[in-house]
């Protein structure tokens, strides 16, 4: 309730739900621009809630706010499509800054209409869509941001530090592990097209090559 009051006072119109099922019902019946979820909640936990939300709205920004600090929990959060993972105790001012940074990044993506032809795929960055044979794969915001950086550097090496600073805002071991997870997910999307290859450049970063 304190966090809701703080966000409302800083210009966010927020809705507070007291358990995961209530949150899912509320999300399903209204339009939202952002989701902040705890993990250890009654009825439905935050991971299950995130799966439901991402299944119907893959590009919506989502932040986990939890006392669970184990690396496996944090990595699972990012694998589910989270844009950030904040552990308790936390600074509300820092959380606000993180939310604003995610919002700016999403708005930047939306205002830079860019489409790329990648082999048999078409990537629509503003819509977070990867299209092949009229089949649409919705991407999470981080998947889309990472693929856009690779496209903007196509044929050249995208340095790990640059991607981490630009998308995760910090070059750390945990964020680097998270980026590796997203690279793996992007490779799976392209696995049926041998003309698209995301290469590891040892000690430097990644390179998107389209034949």
XYZ file of N, CA and C in Angstrom:
633
model
N 0.822 -1.200 0.000
C 0.000 0.000 0.000
C 0.865 1.263 0.000
N 1.995 1.195 0.703
C 2.916 2.334 0.721
C 3.517 2.542 -0.664
N 3.899 1.441 -1.323
C 4.475 1.556 -2.656
C 3.439 2.090 -3.645
N 2.203 1.634 -3.549
C 1.143 2.158 -4.417
C 0.992 3.665 -4.236
N 0.959 4.114 -2.987
C 0.817 5.543 -2.713
C 2.008 6.323 -3.282
N 3.207 5.742 -3.169
C 4.414 6.394 -3.681
C 4.356 6.517 -5.196
N 3.968 5.434 -5.892
C 3.896 5.468 -7.350
C 2.790 6.405 -7.825
N 1.638 6.383 -7.138
C 0.560 7.309 -7.492
C 1.031 8.755 -7.365
N 1.793 9.040 -6.308
C 2.280 10.403 -6.076
C 3.303 10.830 -7.121
N 3.903 9.844 -7.818
C 4.901 10.156 -8.834
C 4.366 9.979 -10.257
N 3.049 10.047 -10.389
C 2.453 10.103 -11.714
C 1.994 8.794 -12.314
N 2.099 7.693 -11.560
C 1.623 6.404 -12.060
C 0.216 6.134 -11.519
N -0.680 5.734 -12.393
C -2.027 5.331 -11.972
C -1.995 3.829 -11.711
N -1.891 3.434 -10.442
C -1.621 2.038 -10.101
C -2.846 1.330 -9.524
N -2.876 0.026 -9.735
C -3.908 -0.847 -9.170
C -3.214 -1.886 -8.301
N -3.616 -2.013 -7.055
C -3.010 -2.959 -6.118
C -3.853 -4.218 -6.030
N -3.219 -5.380 -6.211
C -3.887 -6.678 -6.053
C -3.162 -7.453 -4.956
N -3.936 -8.187 -4.148
C -3.385 -8.796 -2.940
C -2.971 -10.249 -3.112
N -3.245 -10.841 -4.277
C -2.746 -12.188 -4.551
C -2.648 -12.373 -6.059
N -1.991 -13.441 -6.482
C -1.736 -13.642 -7.895
C -2.979 -13.846 -8.722
N -3.960 -14.567 -8.179
C -5.190 -14.804 -8.936
C -5.967 -13.514 -9.142
N -6.022 -12.697 -8.097
C -6.693 -11.398 -8.228
C -5.978 -10.545 -9.276
N -4.646 -10.603 -9.286
C -3.878 -9.833 -10.258
C -4.181 -10.303 -11.681
N -4.243 -11.619 -11.886
C -4.523 -12.152 -13.225
C -5.929 -11.769 -13.679
N -6.903 -11.870 -12.779
C -8.271 -11.483 -13.128
C -8.343 -10.000 -13.487
N -7.630 -9.176 -12.721
C -7.628 -7.734 -12.972
C -6.941 -7.414 -14.292
N -5.798 -8.051 -14.542
C -5.065 -7.815 -15.789
C -5.910 -8.223 -16.995
N -6.658 -9.307 -16.848
C -7.448 -9.833 -17.969
C -8.634 -8.951 -18.314
N -9.038 -8.092 -17.391
C -10.262 -7.321 -17.594
C -10.001 -5.826 -17.821
N -8.730 -5.419 -17.939
C -8.418 -4.001 -18.119
C -7.135 -3.868 -18.925
N -6.787 -2.622 -19.281
C -5.567 -2.339 -20.036
C -4.503 -1.780 -19.098
N -3.317 -2.368 -19.152
C -2.200 -1.909 -18.318
C -0.961 -1.709 -19.180
N -0.097 -0.789 -18.745
C 1.140 -0.485 -19.458
C 2.366 -1.091 -18.790
N 2.210 -1.592 -17.558
C 3.365 -2.020 -16.766
C 2.882 -2.983 -15.691
N 3.703 -3.962 -15.349
C 3.370 -4.899 -14.266
C 4.545 -5.001 -13.290
N 4.250 -4.877 -12.005
C 5.222 -5.136 -10.942
C 4.640 -6.257 -10.097
N 5.371 -7.334 -9.931
C 4.813 -8.456 -9.181
C 5.807 -9.035 -8.178
N 5.280 -9.359 -6.998
C 6.032 -10.140 -6.027
C 6.054 -11.583 -6.522
N 6.798 -12.444 -5.873
C 6.824 -13.859 -6.254
C 6.065 -14.705 -5.240
N 6.361 -14.520 -3.960
C 5.721 -15.327 -2.928
C 4.373 -14.705 -2.557
N 3.339 -15.076 -3.339
C 1.985 -14.568 -3.125
C 1.024 -15.738 -2.945
N -0.068 -15.535 -2.217
C -1.062 -16.596 -2.062
C -1.840 -16.848 -3.348
N -2.464 -18.003 -3.416
C -3.350 -18.444 -4.504
C -2.563 -18.726 -5.790
N -1.838 -17.757 -6.293
C -1.004 -17.930 -7.487
C 0.290 -17.156 -7.278
N 1.447 -17.830 -7.438
C 2.713 -17.117 -7.197
C 3.076 -16.237 -8.388
N 4.102 -15.404 -8.193
C 4.469 -14.431 -9.203
C 4.984 -15.030 -10.491
N 5.682 -16.164 -10.410
C 6.169 -16.808 -11.625
C 4.994 -17.292 -12.483
N 4.013 -17.927 -11.844
C 2.835 -18.392 -12.582
C 2.079 -17.208 -13.174
N 1.960 -16.135 -12.390
C 1.292 -14.936 -12.884
C 2.014 -14.383 -14.111
N 3.344 -14.321 -14.051
C 4.116 -13.800 -15.179
C 3.911 -14.648 -16.437
N 3.849 -15.970 -16.271
C 3.617 -16.844 -17.427
C 2.277 -16.521 -18.080
N 1.240 -16.341 -17.262
C -0.082 -16.003 -17.796
C -0.046 -14.673 -18.529
N 0.568 -13.674 -17.890
C 0.604 -12.337 -18.482
C 1.371 -12.350 -19.801
N 2.543 -12.993 -19.810
C 3.367 -12.997 -21.018
C 2.749 -13.830 -22.136
N 1.872 -14.778 -21.777
C 1.230 -15.596 -22.812
C 0.241 -14.783 -23.636
N -0.311 -13.734 -23.048
C -1.291 -12.915 -23.775
C -0.741 -11.536 -24.146
N 0.320 -11.100 -23.464
C 0.901 -9.779 -23.741
C 2.419 -9.857 -23.599
N 3.106 -10.479 -24.572
C 4.536 -10.738 -24.430
C 5.396 -9.485 -24.296
N 4.949 -8.371 -24.845
C 5.810 -7.185 -24.865
C 5.595 -6.253 -23.680
N 4.636 -6.550 -22.807
C 4.393 -5.639 -21.687
C 5.575 -5.671 -20.716
N 6.085 -4.509 -20.303
C 7.191 -4.493 -19.334
C 6.756 -5.105 -17.999
N 7.625 -5.935 -17.421
C 7.308 -6.621 -16.174
C 8.533 -6.609 -15.267
N 8.322 -6.248 -14.009
C 9.403 -6.209 -13.019
C 9.029 -7.090 -11.840
N 9.948 -7.975 -11.447
C 9.765 -8.758 -10.225
C 10.317 -7.971 -9.042
N 9.582 -7.984 -7.950
C 9.977 -7.302 -6.717
C 9.838 -8.331 -5.600
N 10.955 -8.886 -5.140
C 10.858 -10.075 -4.299
C 11.995 -10.162 -3.284
N 11.710 -10.895 -2.203
C 12.739 -11.186 -1.210
C 13.587 -12.394 -1.621
N 13.191 -13.101 -2.691
C 13.949 -14.258 -3.166
C 15.195 -13.767 -3.911
N 16.368 -14.096 -3.364
C 17.615 -13.539 -3.878
C 18.522 -14.580 -4.524
N 18.094 -15.853 -4.544
C 18.938 -16.886 -5.135
C 19.093 -16.650 -6.635
N 20.289 -16.958 -7.160
C 20.551 -16.741 -8.581
C 19.557 -17.492 -9.449
N 19.180 -18.719 -9.064
C 18.240 -19.504 -9.867
C 16.891 -18.804 -9.963
N 16.444 -18.190 -8.866
C 15.164 -17.472 -8.892
C 15.258 -16.252 -9.806
N 16.369 -15.515 -9.705
C 16.543 -14.319 -10.530
C 16.624 -14.700 -12.005
N 17.370 -15.750 -12.320
C 17.476 -16.189 -13.712
C 16.137 -16.670 -14.240
N 15.355 -17.365 -13.407
C 14.025 -17.798 -13.843
C 13.157 -16.590 -14.156
N 13.271 -15.552 -13.326
C 12.512 -14.335 -13.588
C 12.829 -13.746 -14.947
N 14.122 -13.666 -15.272
C 14.492 -13.111 -16.572
C 14.093 -14.046 -17.710
N 14.162 -15.352 -17.494
C 13.753 -16.299 -18.529
C 12.261 -16.192 -18.827
N 11.484 -15.761 -17.847
C 10.045 -15.571 -18.058
C 9.742 -14.258 -18.770
N 10.772 -13.462 -19.041
C 10.567 -12.240 -19.801
C 10.598 -10.968 -18.996
N 11.086 -11.047 -17.744
C 11.121 -9.846 -16.909
C 12.111 -8.823 -17.473
N 11.769 -7.553 -17.308
C 12.671 -6.474 -17.703
C 13.633 -6.112 -16.577
N 13.268 -6.459 -15.341
C 14.141 -6.190 -14.206
C 13.714 -7.089 -13.046
N 14.629 -7.247 -12.090
C 14.373 -8.068 -10.910
C 14.983 -7.316 -9.729
N 14.142 -6.804 -8.850
C 14.578 -5.988 -7.719
C 14.364 -6.787 -6.435
N 15.406 -6.889 -5.609
C 15.296 -7.665 -4.378
C 15.001 -6.764 -3.180
N 14.274 -7.334 -2.221
C 13.964 -6.624 -0.978
C 15.083 -6.851 0.035
N 15.350 -5.888 0.917
C 14.751 -4.543 0.957
C 15.236 -3.702 -0.215
N 14.435 -2.714 -0.617
C 14.773 -1.916 -1.780
C 14.474 -0.446 -1.512
N 15.073 0.397 -2.314
C 14.819 1.834 -2.266
C 13.703 2.161 -3.250
N 12.650 2.829 -2.784
C 11.558 3.175 -3.684
C 12.023 4.172 -4.734
N 12.965 5.053 -4.376
C 13.498 5.992 -5.354
C 14.253 5.259 -6.454
N 15.023 4.221 -6.063
C 15.743 3.439 -7.076
C 14.767 2.676 -7.956
N 13.725 2.092 -7.354
C 12.718 1.387 -8.141
C 12.076 2.339 -9.138
N 11.740 3.541 -8.698
C 11.136 4.535 -9.581
C 12.072 4.846 -10.745
N 13.363 4.999 -10.461
C 14.330 5.278 -11.519
C 14.400 4.127 -12.522
N 14.341 2.895 -12.018
C 14.371 1.724 -12.908
C 13.121 1.678 -13.788
N 11.968 1.968 -13.202
C 10.719 1.972 -13.972
C 10.769 3.024 -15.077
N 11.278 4.191 -14.751
C 11.368 5.256 -15.748
C 12.347 4.886 -16.861
N 13.442 4.213 -16.502
C 14.420 3.795 -17.512
C 13.810 2.775 -18.471
N 13.063 1.810 -17.932
C 12.395 0.810 -18.770
C 11.373 1.495 -19.668
N 10.625 2.444 -19.095
C 9.608 3.158 -19.874
C 10.253 3.945 -21.017
N 11.375 4.621 -20.743
C 12.060 5.375 -21.799
C 12.539 4.447 -22.909
N 13.067 3.288 -22.519
C 13.555 2.345 -23.518
C 12.411 1.836 -24.396
N 11.282 1.537 -23.776
C 10.124 1.054 -24.536
C 9.607 2.140 -25.469
N 9.546 3.381 -24.979
C 9.076 4.484 -25.811
C 10.034 4.741 -26.965
N 11.344 4.610 -26.714
C 12.333 4.800 -27.775
C 12.133 3.765 -28.873
N 11.891 2.513 -28.470
C 11.666 1.454 -29.451
C 10.420 1.743 -30.273
N 9.366 2.242 -29.598
C 8.108 2.508 -30.285
C 8.229 3.673 -31.261
N 9.109 4.646 -30.961
C 9.213 5.828 -31.805
C 10.286 5.697 -32.871
N 10.939 4.540 -32.958
C 11.936 4.300 -33.991
C 11.449 3.156 -34.878
N 10.520 3.437 -35.802
C 9.954 2.355 -36.630
C 11.028 1.728 -37.504
N 11.352 0.502 -37.223
C 12.404 -0.194 -37.954
C 11.942 -1.618 -38.250
N 12.088 -2.018 -39.492
C 11.823 -3.406 -39.871
C 13.064 -3.954 -40.564
N 13.314 -5.236 -40.341
C 14.508 -5.874 -40.897
C 14.093 -7.197 -41.517
N 14.666 -7.490 -42.693
C 14.462 -8.784 -43.321
C 15.620 -9.677 -42.928
N 15.336 -10.744 -42.216
C 16.359 -11.664 -41.713
C 16.082 -13.041 -42.293
N 16.688 -13.349 -43.432
C 16.405 -14.616 -44.087
C 14.927 -14.693 -44.441
N 14.276 -15.737 -43.964
C 12.837 -15.887 -44.220
C 11.989 -15.168 -43.188
N 12.634 -14.468 -42.279
C 11.924 -13.756 -41.213
C 11.882 -12.265 -41.491
N 10.833 -11.634 -41.017
C 10.737 -10.178 -40.993
C 10.600 -9.768 -39.528
N 11.470 -8.854 -39.105
C 11.460 -8.393 -37.717
C 10.916 -6.975 -37.663
N 9.785 -6.809 -37.007
C 9.187 -5.492 -36.798
C 9.508 -5.065 -35.376
N 10.515 -4.196 -35.232
C 10.993 -3.817 -33.896
C 9.957 -3.048 -33.083
N 9.274 -2.040 -33.653
C 8.303 -1.304 -32.839
C 7.172 -2.180 -32.302
N 6.783 -3.197 -33.070
C 5.680 -4.069 -32.652
C 6.160 -5.310 -31.903
N 7.497 -5.462 -31.788
C 8.076 -6.621 -31.100
C 7.612 -7.927 -31.748
N 7.645 -7.965 -33.092
C 7.131 -9.129 -33.810
C 8.191 -9.700 -34.755
N 8.304 -11.024 -34.738
C 9.141 -11.770 -35.665
C 8.188 -12.610 -36.522
N 8.186 -12.353 -37.841
C 7.160 -12.920 -38.714
C 7.814 -13.824 -39.757
N 7.237 -15.012 -39.930
C 7.692 -15.961 -40.954
C 6.473 -16.700 -41.488
N 6.280 -16.627 -42.796
C 5.150 -17.306 -43.443
C 3.819 -16.931 -42.784
N 3.657 -15.647 -42.509
C 2.423 -15.106 -41.905
C 2.199 -15.582 -40.472
N 3.180 -16.267 -39.897
C 3.093 -16.655 -38.492
C 3.871 -15.643 -37.662
N 3.227 -15.127 -36.623
C 3.798 -14.047 -35.826
C 4.286 -14.588 -34.484
N 5.562 -14.346 -34.200
C 6.128 -14.662 -32.885
C 6.280 -13.352 -32.129
N 5.486 -13.167 -31.063
C 5.614 -11.968 -30.250
C 6.855 -12.088 -29.369
N 7.641 -11.028 -29.337
C 8.859 -11.004 -28.541
C 8.647 -10.187 -27.273
N 9.366 -10.548 -26.224
C 9.359 -9.711 -25.031
C 10.144 -8.432 -25.345
N 10.008 -7.455 -24.485
C 10.701 -6.186 -24.742
C 12.214 -6.376 -24.770
N 12.751 -7.218 -23.871
C 14.203 -7.427 -23.864
C 14.649 -8.229 -25.089
N 13.879 -9.236 -25.504
C 14.209 -9.979 -26.721
C 14.250 -9.025 -27.913
N 13.253 -8.158 -28.000
C 13.176 -7.222 -29.113
C 14.321 -6.214 -29.075
N 14.630 -5.684 -27.885
C 15.725 -4.720 -27.755
C 17.058 -5.348 -28.155
N 17.271 -6.599 -27.732
C 18.532 -7.275 -28.035
C 18.629 -7.584 -29.522
N 17.540 -8.063 -30.113
C 17.550 -8.363 -31.543
C 17.734 -7.075 -32.351
N 17.127 -5.971 -31.904
C 17.301 -4.701 -32.600
C 18.767 -4.261 -32.583
N 19.432 -4.409 -31.448
C 20.861 -4.066 -31.377
C 21.678 -4.936 -32.324
N 21.354 -6.227 -32.372
C 22.065 -7.126 -33.288
C 21.832 -6.704 -34.741
N 20.591 -6.325 -35.058
C 20.269 -5.896 -36.421
C 20.995 -4.603 -36.779
N 21.040 -3.683 -35.834
C 21.715 -2.403 -36.078
C 23.220 -2.579 -36.267
N 23.750 -3.705 -35.753
C 25.175 -4.011 -35.902
C 25.392 -5.219 -36.802
N 24.431 -5.493 -37.684
C 24.473 -6.702 -38.498
C 25.796 -6.839 -39.254
N 26.399 -8.007 -39.141
C 27.675 -8.267 -39.791
C 28.871 -7.823 -38.978
N 28.621 -7.047 -37.933
C 29.683 -6.574 -37.046
C 29.467 -7.142 -35.643
N 30.485 -7.053 -34.825
C 30.400 -7.589 -33.474
C 29.665 -6.615 -32.552
N 28.624 -7.109 -31.912
C 27.953 -6.354 -30.853
C 28.658 -6.706 -29.550
N 29.355 -5.743 -28.987
C 30.112 -6.008 -27.769
C 29.168 -6.274 -26.597
N 29.556 -7.262 -25.792
C 28.724 -7.634 -24.646
C 28.493 -6.436 -23.719
N 29.549 -5.689 -23.459
C 29.441 -4.571 -22.526
C 28.472 -3.512 -23.045
N 28.482 -3.275 -24.349
C 27.569 -2.288 -24.933
C 26.122 -2.726 -24.767
N 25.842 -4.000 -25.057
C 24.475 -4.506 -24.925
C 24.019 -4.479 -23.474
N 24.908 -4.868 -22.567
C 24.547 -4.889 -21.152
C 24.272 -3.481 -20.632
N 25.083 -2.531 -21.017
C 24.879 -1.158 -20.560
C 23.620 -0.554 -21.164
N 23.365 -0.852 -22.423
C 22.243 -0.223 -23.110
C 20.906 -0.839 -22.711
N 20.873 -2.151 -22.495
C 19.603 -2.824 -22.210
C 19.424 -3.099 -20.723
N 20.488 -3.604 -20.072
C 20.380 -3.940 -18.646
C 20.872 -2.812 -17.733
N 21.518 -1.814 -18.307
C 22.019 -0.641 -17.578
C 23.185 -0.945 -16.647
N 23.680 -2.183 -16.673
C 24.820 -2.532 -15.813
C 25.512 -3.763 -16.366
N 26.831 -3.692 -16.472
C 27.635 -4.821 -16.929
C 28.042 -5.639 -15.706
N 27.225 -6.635 -15.376
C 27.503 -7.482 -14.219
C 27.409 -8.946 -14.626
N 27.934 -9.814 -13.763
C 27.917 -11.256 -14.058
C 26.492 -11.768 -14.231
N 25.598 -11.374 -13.327
C 24.218 -11.863 -13.374
C 23.510 -11.373 -14.633
N 23.709 -10.110 -14.980
C 23.090 -9.586 -16.201
C 23.669 -10.262 -17.439
N 24.962 -10.578 -17.397
C 25.577 -11.280 -18.531
C 24.962 -12.665 -18.700
N 24.712 -13.361 -17.573
C 24.037 -14.666 -17.645
C 22.637 -14.514 -18.227
N 21.954 -13.455 -17.814
C 20.607 -13.202 -18.328
C 20.644 -12.966 -19.833
N 21.630 -12.193 -20.302
C 21.735 -11.934 -21.738
C 21.993 -13.219 -22.505
N 22.809 -14.110 -21.955
C 23.060 -15.396 -22.610
C 21.767 -16.189 -22.780
N 20.886 -16.098 -21.776
C 19.584 -16.777 -21.862
C 18.775 -16.214 -23.028
N 18.784 -14.898 -23.172
C 18.016 -14.277 -24.250
C 18.620 -14.574 -25.618
N 19.938 -14.650 -25.706
C 20.584 -15.038 -26.969
C 20.137 -16.447 -27.363
N 20.102 -17.354 -26.383
C 19.650 -18.728 -26.641
C 18.212 -18.751 -27.145
N 17.357 -17.933 -26.548
C 15.958 -17.870 -26.983
C 15.850 -17.342 -28.406
N 16.632 -16.316 -28.753
C 16.593 -15.782 -30.114
C 17.072 -16.830 -31.119
N 18.116 -17.566 -30.761
C 18.611 -18.614 -31.670
C 17.528 -19.664 -31.935
N 16.744 -19.990 -30.923
C 15.675 -20.982 -31.094
C 14.630 -20.491 -32.086
N 14.344 -19.188 -32.071
C 13.372 -18.648 -33.016
C 13.846 -18.810 -34.457
N 15.166 -18.718 -34.668
C 15.729 -18.778 -36.028
C 16.224 -20.167 -36.414
N 15.990 -21.175 -35.574
C 16.639 -22.476 -35.785
C 16.230 -23.147 -37.100
N 15.059 -22.812 -37.649
C 14.606 -23.447 -38.887
C 15.110 -22.736 -40.135
N 15.884 -21.667 -39.957
C 16.420 -20.935 -41.110
C 17.945 -20.903 -41.021
N 18.636 -21.743 -41.801
C 20.098 -21.804 -41.730
C 20.784 -20.532 -42.233
N 20.026 -19.630 -42.870
C 20.625 -18.397 -43.382
C 20.793 -17.339 -42.298
N 20.232 -17.589 -41.115
C 20.338 -16.632 -40.015
C 21.164 -17.265 -38.899
N 22.217 -16.586 -38.503
C 23.125 -17.156 -37.507
C 23.536 -16.063 -36.517
N 23.367 -16.346 -35.225
C 23.866 -15.450 -34.175
C 25.127 -16.101 -33.618
N 26.264 -15.540 -33.975
C 27.560 -16.146 -33.651
C 28.113 -15.611 -32.335
N 28.790 -16.500 -31.605
C 29.584 -16.076 -30.445
C 30.935 -15.586 -30.935
N 31.319 -14.393 -30.545
C 32.657 -13.886 -30.834
C 33.411 -13.929 -29.513
N 34.291 -14.919 -29.378
C 34.907 -15.235 -28.085
C 35.565 -14.008 -27.443
N 35.167 -13.766 -26.212
C 35.767 -12.689 -25.437
C 35.284 -11.296 -25.806
N 34.385 -11.211 -26.802
C 33.947 -9.882 -27.260
C 32.437 -9.719 -27.196
N 31.693 -10.618 -27.852
C 30.247 -10.440 -27.883
C 29.589 -11.347 -28.880
N 28.680 -10.793 -29.684
C 27.871 -11.576 -30.619
C 27.805 -10.870 -31.960
N 27.571 -11.673 -33.011
C 27.451 -11.111 -34.356
C 26.279 -11.777 -35.059
N 25.379 -10.960 -35.614
C 24.266 -11.458 -36.395
C 24.692 -11.501 -37.859
N 24.646 -12.697 -38.441
C 25.029 -12.879 -39.835
C 23.821 -13.433 -40.599
N 23.463 -12.751 -41.683
C 22.354 -13.197 -42.539
C 22.926 -13.418 -43.933
N 22.829 -14.654 -44.434
C 23.399 -14.996 -45.741
C 22.500 -14.446 -46.850
